[in-house]
JSON list of C-alpha atoms in Angstrom, two decimals:
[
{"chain": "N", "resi": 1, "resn": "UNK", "atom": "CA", "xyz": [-15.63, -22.73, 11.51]},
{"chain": "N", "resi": 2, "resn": "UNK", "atom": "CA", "xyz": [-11.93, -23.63, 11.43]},
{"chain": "N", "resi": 3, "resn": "UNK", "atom": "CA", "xyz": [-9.53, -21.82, 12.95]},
{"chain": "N", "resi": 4, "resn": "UNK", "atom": "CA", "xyz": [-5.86, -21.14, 11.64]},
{"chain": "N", "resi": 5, "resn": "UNK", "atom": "CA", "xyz": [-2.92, -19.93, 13.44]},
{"chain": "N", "resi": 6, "resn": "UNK", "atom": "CA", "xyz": [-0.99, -17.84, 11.69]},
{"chain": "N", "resi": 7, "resn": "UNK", "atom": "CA", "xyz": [2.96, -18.48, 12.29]},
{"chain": "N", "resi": 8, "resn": "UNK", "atom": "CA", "xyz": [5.07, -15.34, 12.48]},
{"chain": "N", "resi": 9, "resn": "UNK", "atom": "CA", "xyz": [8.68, -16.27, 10.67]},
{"chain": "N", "resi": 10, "resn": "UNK", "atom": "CA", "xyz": [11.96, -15.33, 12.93]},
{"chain": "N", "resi": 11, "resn": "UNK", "atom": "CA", "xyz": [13.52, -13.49, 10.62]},
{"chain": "N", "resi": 12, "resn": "UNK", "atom": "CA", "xyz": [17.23, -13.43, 11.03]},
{"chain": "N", "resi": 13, "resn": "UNK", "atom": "CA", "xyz": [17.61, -9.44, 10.41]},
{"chain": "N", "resi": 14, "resn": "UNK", "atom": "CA", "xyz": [14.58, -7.49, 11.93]},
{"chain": "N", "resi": 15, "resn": "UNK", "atom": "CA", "xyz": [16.52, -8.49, 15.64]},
{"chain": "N", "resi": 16, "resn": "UNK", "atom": "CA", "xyz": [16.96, -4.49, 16.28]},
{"chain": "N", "resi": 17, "resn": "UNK", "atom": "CA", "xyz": [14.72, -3.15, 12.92]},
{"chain": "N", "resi": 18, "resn": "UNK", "atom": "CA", "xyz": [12.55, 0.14, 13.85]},
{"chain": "N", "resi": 19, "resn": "UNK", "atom": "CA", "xyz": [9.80, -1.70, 11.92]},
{"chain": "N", "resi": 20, "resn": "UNK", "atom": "CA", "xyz": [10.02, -5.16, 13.20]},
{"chain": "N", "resi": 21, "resn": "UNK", "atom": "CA", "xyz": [6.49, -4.83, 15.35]},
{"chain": "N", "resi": 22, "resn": "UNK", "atom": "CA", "xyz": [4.87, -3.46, 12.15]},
{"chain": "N", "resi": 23, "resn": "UNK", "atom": "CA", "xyz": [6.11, -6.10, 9.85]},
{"chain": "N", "resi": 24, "resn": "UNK", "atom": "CA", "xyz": [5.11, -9.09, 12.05]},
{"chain": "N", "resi": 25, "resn": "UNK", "atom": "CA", "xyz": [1.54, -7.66, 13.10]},
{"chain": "N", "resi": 26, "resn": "UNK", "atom": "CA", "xyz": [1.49, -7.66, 8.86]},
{"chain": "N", "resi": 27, "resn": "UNK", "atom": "CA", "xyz": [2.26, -11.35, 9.02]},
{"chain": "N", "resi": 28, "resn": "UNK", "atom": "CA", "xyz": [-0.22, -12.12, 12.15]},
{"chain": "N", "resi": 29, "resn": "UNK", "atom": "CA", "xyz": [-2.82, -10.36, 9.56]},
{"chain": "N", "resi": 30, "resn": "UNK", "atom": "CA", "xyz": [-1.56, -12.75, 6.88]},
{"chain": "N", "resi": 31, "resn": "UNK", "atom": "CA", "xyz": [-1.03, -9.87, 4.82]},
{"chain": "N", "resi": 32, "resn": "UNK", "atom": "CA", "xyz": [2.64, -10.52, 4.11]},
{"chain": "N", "resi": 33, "resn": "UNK", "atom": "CA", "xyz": [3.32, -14.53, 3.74]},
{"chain": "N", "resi": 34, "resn": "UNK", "atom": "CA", "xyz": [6.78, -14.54, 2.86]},
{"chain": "N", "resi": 35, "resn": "UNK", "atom": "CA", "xyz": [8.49, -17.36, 4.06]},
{"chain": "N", "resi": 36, "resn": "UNK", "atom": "CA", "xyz": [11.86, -16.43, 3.73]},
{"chain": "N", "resi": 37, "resn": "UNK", "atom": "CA", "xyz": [14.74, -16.33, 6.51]},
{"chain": "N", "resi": 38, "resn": "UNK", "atom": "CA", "xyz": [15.09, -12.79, 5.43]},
{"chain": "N", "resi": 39, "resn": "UNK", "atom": "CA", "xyz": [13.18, -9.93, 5.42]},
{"chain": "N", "resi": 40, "resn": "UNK", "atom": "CA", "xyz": [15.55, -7.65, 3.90]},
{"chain": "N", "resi": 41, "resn": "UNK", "atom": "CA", "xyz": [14.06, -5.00, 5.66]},
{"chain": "N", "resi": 42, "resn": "UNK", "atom": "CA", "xyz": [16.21, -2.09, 3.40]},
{"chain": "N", "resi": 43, "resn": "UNK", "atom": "CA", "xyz": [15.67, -4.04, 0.17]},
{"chain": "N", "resi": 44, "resn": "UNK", "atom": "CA", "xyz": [13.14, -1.48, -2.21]},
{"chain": "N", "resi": 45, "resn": "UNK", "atom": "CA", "xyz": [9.60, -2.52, -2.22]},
{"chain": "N", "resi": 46, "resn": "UNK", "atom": "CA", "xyz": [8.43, -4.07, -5.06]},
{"chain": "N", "resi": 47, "resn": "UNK", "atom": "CA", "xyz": [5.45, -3.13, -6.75]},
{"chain": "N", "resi": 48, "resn": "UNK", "atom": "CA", "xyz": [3.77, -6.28, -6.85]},
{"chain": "N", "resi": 49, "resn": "UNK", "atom": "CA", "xyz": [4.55, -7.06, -3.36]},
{"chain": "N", "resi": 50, "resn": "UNK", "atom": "CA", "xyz": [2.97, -3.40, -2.40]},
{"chain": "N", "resi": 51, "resn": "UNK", "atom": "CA", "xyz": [-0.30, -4.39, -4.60]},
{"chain": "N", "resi": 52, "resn": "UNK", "atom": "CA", "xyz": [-0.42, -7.66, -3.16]},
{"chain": "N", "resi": 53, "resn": "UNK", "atom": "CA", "xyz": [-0.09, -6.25, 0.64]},
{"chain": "N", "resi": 54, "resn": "UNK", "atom": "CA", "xyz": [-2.76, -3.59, -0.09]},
{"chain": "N", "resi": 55, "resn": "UNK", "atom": "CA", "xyz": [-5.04, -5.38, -2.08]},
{"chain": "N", "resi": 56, "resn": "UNK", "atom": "CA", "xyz": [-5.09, -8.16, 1.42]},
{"chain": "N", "resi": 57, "resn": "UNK", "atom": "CA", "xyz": [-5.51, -5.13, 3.35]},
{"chain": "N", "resi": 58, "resn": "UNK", "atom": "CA", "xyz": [-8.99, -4.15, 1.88]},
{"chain": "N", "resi": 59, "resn": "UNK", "atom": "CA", "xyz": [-10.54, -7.19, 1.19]},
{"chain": "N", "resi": 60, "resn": "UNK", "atom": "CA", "xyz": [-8.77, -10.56, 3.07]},
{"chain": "N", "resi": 61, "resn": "UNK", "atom": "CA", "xyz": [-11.87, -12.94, 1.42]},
{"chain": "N", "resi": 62, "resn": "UNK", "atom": "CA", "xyz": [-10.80, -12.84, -2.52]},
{"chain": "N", "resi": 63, "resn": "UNK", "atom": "CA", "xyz": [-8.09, -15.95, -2.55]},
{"chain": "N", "resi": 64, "resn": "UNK", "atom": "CA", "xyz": [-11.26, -17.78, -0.78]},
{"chain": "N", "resi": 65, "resn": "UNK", "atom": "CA", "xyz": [-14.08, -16.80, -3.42]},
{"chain": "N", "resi": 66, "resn": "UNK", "atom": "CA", "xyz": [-11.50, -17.21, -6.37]},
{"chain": "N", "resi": 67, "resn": "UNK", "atom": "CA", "xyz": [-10.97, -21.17, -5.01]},
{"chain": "N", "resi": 68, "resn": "UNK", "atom": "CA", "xyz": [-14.82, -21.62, -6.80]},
{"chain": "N", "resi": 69, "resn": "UNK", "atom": "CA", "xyz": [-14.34, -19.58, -10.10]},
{"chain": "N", "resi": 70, "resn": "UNK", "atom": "CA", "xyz": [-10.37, -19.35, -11.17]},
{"chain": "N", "resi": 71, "resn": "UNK", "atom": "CA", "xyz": [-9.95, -16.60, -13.60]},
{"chain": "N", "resi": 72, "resn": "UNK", "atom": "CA", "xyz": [-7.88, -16.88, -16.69]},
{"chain": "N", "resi": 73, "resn": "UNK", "atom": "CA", "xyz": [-7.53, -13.18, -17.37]},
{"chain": "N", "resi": 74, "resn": "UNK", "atom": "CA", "xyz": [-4.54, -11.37, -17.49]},
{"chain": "N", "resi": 75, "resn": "UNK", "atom": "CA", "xyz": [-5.22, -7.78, -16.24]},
{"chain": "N", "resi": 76, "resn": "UNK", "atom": "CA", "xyz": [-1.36, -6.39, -17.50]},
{"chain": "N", "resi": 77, "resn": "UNK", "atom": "CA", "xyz": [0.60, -8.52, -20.35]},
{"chain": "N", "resi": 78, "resn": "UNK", "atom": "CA", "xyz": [3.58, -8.64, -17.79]},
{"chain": "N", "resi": 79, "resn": "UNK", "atom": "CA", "xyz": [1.84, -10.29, -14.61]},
{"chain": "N", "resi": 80, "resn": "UNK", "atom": "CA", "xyz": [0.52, -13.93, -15.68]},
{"chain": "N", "resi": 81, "resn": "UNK", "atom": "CA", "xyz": [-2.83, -15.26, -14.22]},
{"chain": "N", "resi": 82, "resn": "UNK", "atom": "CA", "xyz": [-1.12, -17.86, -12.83]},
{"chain": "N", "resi": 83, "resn": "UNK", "atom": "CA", "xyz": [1.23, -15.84, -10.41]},
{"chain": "N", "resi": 84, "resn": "UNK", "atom": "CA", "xyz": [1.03, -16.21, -6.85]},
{"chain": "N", "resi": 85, "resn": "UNK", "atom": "CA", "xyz": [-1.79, -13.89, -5.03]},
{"chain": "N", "resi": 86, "resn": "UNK", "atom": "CA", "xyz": [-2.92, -12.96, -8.88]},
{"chain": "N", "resi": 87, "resn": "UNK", "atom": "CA", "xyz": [-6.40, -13.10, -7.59]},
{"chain": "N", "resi": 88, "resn": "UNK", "atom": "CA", "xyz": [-5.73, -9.84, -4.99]},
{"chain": "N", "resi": 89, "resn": "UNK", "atom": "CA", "xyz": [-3.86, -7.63, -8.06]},
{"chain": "N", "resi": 90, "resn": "UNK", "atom": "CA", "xyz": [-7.26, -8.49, -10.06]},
{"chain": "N", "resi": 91, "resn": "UNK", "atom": "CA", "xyz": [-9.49, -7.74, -7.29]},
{"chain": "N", "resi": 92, "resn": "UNK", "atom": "CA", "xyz": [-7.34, -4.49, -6.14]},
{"chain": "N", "resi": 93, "resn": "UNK", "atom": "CA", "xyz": [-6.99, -3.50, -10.11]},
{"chain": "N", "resi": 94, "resn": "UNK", "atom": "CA", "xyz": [-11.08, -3.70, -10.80]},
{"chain": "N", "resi": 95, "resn": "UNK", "atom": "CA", "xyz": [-11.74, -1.42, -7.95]},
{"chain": "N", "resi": 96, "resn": "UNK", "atom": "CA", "xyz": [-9.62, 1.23, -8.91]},
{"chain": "N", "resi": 97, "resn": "UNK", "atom": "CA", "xyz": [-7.25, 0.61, -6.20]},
{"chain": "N", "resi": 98, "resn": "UNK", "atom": "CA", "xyz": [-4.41, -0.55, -8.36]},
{"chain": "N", "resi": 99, "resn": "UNK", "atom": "CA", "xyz": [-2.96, 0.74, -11.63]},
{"chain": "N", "resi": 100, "resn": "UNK", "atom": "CA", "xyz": [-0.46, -0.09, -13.97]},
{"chain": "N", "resi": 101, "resn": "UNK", "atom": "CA", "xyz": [2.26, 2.31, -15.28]},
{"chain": "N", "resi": 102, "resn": "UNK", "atom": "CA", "xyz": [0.75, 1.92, -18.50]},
{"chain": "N", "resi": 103, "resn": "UNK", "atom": "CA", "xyz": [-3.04, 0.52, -19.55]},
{"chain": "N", "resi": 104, "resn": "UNK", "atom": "CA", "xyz": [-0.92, -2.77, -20.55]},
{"chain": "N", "resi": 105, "resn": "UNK", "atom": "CA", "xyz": [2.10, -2.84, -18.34]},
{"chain": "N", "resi": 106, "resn": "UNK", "atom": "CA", "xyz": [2.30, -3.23, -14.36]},
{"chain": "N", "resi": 107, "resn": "UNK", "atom": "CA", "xyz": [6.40, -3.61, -13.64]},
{"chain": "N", "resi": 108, "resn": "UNK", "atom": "CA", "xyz": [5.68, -5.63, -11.23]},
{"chain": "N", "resi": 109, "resn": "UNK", "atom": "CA", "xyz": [9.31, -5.95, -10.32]},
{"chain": "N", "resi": 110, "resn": "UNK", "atom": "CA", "xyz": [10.01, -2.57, -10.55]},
{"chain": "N", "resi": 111, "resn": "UNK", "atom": "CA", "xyz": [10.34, -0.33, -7.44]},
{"chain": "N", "resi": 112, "resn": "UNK", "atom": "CA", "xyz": [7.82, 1.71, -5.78]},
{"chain": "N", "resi": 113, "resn": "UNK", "atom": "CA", "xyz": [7.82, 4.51, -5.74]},
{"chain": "N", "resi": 114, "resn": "UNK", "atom": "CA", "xyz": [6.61, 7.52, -2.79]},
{"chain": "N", "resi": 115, "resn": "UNK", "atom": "CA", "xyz": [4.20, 9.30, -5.18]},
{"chain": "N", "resi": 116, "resn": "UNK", "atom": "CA", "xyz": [2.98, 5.68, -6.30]},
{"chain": "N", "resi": 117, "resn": "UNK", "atom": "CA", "xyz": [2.43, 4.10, -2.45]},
{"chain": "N", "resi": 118, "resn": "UNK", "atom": "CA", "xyz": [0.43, 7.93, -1.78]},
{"chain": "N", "resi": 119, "resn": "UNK", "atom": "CA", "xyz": [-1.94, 7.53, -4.98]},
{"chain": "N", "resi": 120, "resn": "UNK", "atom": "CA", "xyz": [-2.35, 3.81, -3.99]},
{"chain": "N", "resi": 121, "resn": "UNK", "atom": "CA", "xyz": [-3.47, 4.35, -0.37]},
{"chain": "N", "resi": 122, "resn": "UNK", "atom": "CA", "xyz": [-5.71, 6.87, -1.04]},
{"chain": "N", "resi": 123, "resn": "UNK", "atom": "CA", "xyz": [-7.54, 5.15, -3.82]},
{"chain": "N", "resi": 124, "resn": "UNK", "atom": "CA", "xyz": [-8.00, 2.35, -1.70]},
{"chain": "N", "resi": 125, "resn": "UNK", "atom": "CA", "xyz": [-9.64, 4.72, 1.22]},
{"chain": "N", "resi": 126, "resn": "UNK", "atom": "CA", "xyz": [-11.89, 6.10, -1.91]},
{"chain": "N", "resi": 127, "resn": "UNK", "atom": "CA", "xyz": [-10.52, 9.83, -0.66]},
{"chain": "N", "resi": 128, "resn": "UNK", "atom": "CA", "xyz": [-9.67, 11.17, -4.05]},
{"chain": "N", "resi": 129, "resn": "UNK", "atom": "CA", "xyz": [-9.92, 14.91, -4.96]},
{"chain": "N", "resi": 130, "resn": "UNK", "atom": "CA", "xyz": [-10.20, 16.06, -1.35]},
{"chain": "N", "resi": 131, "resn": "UNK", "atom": "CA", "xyz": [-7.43, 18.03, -1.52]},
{"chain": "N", "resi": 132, "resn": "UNK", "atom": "CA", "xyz": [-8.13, 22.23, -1.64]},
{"chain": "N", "resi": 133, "resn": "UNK", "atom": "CA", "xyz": [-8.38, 23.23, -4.58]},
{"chain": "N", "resi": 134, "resn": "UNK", "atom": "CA", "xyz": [-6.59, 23.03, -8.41]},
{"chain": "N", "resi": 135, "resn": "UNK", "atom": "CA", "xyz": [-3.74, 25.17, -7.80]},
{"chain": "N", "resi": 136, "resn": "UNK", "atom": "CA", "xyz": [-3.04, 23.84, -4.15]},
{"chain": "N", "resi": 137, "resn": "UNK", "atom": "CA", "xyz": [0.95, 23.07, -3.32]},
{"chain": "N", "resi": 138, "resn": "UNK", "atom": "CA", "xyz": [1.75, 20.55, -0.72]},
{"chain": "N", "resi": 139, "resn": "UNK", "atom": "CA", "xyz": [3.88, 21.84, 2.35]},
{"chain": "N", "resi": 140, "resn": "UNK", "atom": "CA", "xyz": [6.85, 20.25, 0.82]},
{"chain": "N", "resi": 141, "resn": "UNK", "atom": "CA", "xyz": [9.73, 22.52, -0.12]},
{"chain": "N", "resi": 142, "resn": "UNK", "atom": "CA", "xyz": [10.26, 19.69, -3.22]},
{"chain": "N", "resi": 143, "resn": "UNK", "atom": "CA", "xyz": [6.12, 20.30, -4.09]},
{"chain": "N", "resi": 144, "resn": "UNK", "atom": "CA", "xyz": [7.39, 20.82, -7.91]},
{"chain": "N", "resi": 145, "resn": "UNK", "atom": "CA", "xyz": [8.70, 17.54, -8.32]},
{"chain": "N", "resi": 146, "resn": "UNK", "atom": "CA", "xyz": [5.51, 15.98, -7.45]},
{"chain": "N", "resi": 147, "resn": "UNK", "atom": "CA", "xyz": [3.97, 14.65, -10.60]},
{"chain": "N", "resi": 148, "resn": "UNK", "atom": "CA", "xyz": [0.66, 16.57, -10.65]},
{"chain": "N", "resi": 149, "resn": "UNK", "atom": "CA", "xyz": [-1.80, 12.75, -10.75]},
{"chain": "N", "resi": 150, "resn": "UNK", "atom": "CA", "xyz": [0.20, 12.38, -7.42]},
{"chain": "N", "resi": 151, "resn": "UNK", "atom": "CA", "xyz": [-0.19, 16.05, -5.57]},
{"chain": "N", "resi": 152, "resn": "UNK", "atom": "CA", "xyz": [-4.04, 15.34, -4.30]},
{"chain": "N", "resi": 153, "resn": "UNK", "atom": "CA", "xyz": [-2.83, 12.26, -2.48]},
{"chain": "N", "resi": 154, "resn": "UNK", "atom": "CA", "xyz": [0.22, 13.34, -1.02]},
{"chain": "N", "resi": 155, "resn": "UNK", "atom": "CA", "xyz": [-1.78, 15.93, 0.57]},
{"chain": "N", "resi": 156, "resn": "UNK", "atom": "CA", "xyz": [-4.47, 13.75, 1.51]},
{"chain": "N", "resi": 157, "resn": "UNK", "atom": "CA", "xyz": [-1.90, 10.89, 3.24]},
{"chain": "N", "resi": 158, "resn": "UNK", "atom": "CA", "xyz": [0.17, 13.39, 5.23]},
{"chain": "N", "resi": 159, "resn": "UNK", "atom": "CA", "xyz": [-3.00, 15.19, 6.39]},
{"chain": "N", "resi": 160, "resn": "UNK", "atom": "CA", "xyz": [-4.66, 11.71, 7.33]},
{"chain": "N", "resi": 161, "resn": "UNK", "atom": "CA", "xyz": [-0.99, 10.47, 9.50]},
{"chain": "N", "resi": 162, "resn": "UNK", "atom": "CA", "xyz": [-0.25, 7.74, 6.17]},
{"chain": "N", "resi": 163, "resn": "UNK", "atom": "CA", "xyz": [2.60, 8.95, 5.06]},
{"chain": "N", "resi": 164, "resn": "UNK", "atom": "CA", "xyz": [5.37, 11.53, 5.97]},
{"chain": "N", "resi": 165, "resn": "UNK", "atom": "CA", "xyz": [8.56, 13.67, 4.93]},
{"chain": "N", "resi": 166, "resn": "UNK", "atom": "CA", "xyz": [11.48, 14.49, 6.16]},
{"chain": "N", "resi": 167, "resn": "UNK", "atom": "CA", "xyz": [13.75, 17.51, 6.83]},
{"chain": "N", "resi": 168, "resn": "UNK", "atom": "CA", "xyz": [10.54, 19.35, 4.57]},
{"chain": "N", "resi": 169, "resn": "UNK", "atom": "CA", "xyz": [10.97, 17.10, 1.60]},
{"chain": "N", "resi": 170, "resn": "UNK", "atom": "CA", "xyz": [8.97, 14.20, 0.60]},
{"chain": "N", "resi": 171, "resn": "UNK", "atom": "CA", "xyz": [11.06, 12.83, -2.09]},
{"chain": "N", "resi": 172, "resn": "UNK", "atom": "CA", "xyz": [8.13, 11.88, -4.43]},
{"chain": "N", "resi": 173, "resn": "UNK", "atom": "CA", "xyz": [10.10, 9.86, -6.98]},
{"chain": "N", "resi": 174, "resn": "UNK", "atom": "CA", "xyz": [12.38, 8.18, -4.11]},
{"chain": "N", "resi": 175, "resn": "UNK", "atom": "CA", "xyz": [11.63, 4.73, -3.49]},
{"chain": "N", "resi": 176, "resn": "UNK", "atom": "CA", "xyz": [10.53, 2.95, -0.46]},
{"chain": "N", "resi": 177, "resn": "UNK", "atom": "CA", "xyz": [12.38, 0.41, 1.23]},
{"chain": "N", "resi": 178, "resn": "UNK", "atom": "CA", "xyz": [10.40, -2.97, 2.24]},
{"chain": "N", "resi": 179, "resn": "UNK", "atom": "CA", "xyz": [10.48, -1.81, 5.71]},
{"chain": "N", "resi": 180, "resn": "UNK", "atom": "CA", "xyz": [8.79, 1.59, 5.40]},
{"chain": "N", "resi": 181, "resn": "UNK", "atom": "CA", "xyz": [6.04, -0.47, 3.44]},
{"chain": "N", "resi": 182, "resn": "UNK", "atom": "CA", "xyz": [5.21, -2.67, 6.02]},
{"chain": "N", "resi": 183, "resn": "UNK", "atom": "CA", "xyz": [5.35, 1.06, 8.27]},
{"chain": "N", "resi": 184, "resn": "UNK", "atom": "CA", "xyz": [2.92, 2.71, 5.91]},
{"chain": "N", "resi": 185, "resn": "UNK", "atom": "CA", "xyz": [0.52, -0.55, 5.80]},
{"chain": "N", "resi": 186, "resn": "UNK", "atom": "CA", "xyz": [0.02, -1.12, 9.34]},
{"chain": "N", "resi": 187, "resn": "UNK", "atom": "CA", "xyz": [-0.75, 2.67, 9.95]},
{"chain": "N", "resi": 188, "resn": "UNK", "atom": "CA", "xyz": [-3.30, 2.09, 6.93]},
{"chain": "N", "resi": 189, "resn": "UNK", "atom": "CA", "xyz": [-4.80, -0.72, 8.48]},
{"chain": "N", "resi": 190, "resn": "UNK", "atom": "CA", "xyz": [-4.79, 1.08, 11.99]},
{"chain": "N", "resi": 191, "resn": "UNK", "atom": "CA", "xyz": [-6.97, 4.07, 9.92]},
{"chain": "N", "resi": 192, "resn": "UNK", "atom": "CA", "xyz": [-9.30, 1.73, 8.65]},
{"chain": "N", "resi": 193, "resn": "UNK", "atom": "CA", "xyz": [-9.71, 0.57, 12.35]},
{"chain": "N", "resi": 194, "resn": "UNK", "atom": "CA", "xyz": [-10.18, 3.57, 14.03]},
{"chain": "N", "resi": 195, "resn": "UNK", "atom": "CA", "xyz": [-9.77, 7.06, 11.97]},
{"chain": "N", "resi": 196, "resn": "UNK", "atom": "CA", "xyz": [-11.69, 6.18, 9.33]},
{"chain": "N", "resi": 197, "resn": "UNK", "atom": "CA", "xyz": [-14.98, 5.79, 10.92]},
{"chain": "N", "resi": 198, "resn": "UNK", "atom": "CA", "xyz": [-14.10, 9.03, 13.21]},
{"chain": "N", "resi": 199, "resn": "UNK", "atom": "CA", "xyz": [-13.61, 10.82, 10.01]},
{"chain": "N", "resi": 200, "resn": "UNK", "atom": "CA", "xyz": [-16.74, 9.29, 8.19]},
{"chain": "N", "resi": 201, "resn": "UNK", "atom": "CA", "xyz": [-18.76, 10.71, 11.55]},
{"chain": "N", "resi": 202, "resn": "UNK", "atom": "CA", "xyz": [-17.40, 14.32, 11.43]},
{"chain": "N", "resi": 203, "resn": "UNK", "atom": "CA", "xyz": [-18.03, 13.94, 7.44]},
{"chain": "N", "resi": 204, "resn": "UNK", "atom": "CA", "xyz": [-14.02, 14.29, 6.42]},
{"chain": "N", "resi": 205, "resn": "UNK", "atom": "CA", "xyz": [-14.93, 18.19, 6.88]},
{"chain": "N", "resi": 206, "resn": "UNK", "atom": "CA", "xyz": [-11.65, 18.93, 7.57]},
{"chain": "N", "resi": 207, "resn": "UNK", "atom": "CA", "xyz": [-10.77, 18.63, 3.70]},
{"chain": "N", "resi": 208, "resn": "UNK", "atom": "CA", "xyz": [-13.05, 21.34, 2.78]}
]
């Protein structure tokens, strides 16, 4: 077997960043590779970089099987085949983890948004529909603004730790700065760890 060390980069403004342990346990992981001097921690995520991250997160083996088939399919007509971590949006988009903002289109440089990072997280634990019922409203005191393919996983992440408000509002269209996206990651990977198979045992009954 070889062995790899993984270099953390020293990035020049994460010195006194509430997220700087999060973001370089995501670079131990190789989940984030960005070799930049810069983090530009309050930057907004991108929405490729958020697929990319995520799509790592649940399965760290597809860059090594796609080295003995490459794929020449484009999944959205904005994201070529040939872009850097491709393989992990293809991967991430056949299992339902990933989706576009249309059939065809991705942004991938557009923003992230909260509703989108919620939807995303939960797809990828395969906890969909778990919320109460139809006609359930989050605790949020901005619930309405909550586009309704969103409300089940809001519920579901804030109930699971994943994601939270603040001041009663969770700001569903807001986006998420690159910082809070390395946050939200690393307390997804620490669920898959640990609260996931707790949860699995006790049969998730607390969403029913």
């Amino acid at each position: 077997p070889k062995i790899e060390m993984l270099k953390i980069p020293k990035f020049r403004d994460l010195s006194s960043n509430w997220a700087r342990e999060q973001i370089e346990k995501l670079y131990s992981l190789g989940i984030l590779d960005d070799q930049s001097n810069f983090y530009s921690p309050n930057t907004p995520v991108e929405r490729y970089d958020f697929a990319i991250a995520i799509g790592k997160a649940i399965d760290l083996r597809v860059l090594e099987d796609s080295k003995k088939k490459k794929t020449t399919k484009t999944i959205f007509k904005d994201v070529k085949h040939t872009t850097k971590d491709h393989n992990y949006l293809e991967a991430a988009v056949n299992k339902g983890v990933i989706k576009g903002t249309t059939p065809q289109t991705f942004e991938p440089d557009g923003f992230l948004t909260r509703q989108q990072a919620a939807a995303t997280l939960v797809r990828a634990l395969g906890l969909e529909g778990k919320a109460p019922d139809p006609n359930f409203k989050t605790k949020y005191r901005d619930d309405y603004k909550i586009t309704d393919y969103a409300r089940d996983s809001i519920y579901v992440a804030t109930e699971l730790g994943l994601m939270s408000g603040s001041d009663g509002y969770f700001n569903p269209k807001g986006t998420l700065t690159r910082a809070q996206s390395a946050a939200i990651i690393e307390r997804f990977l620490r669920y898959l760890e640990t609260d996931l198979k707790e949860n699995y045992r006790d049969n998730i009954l607390f969403f029913n």
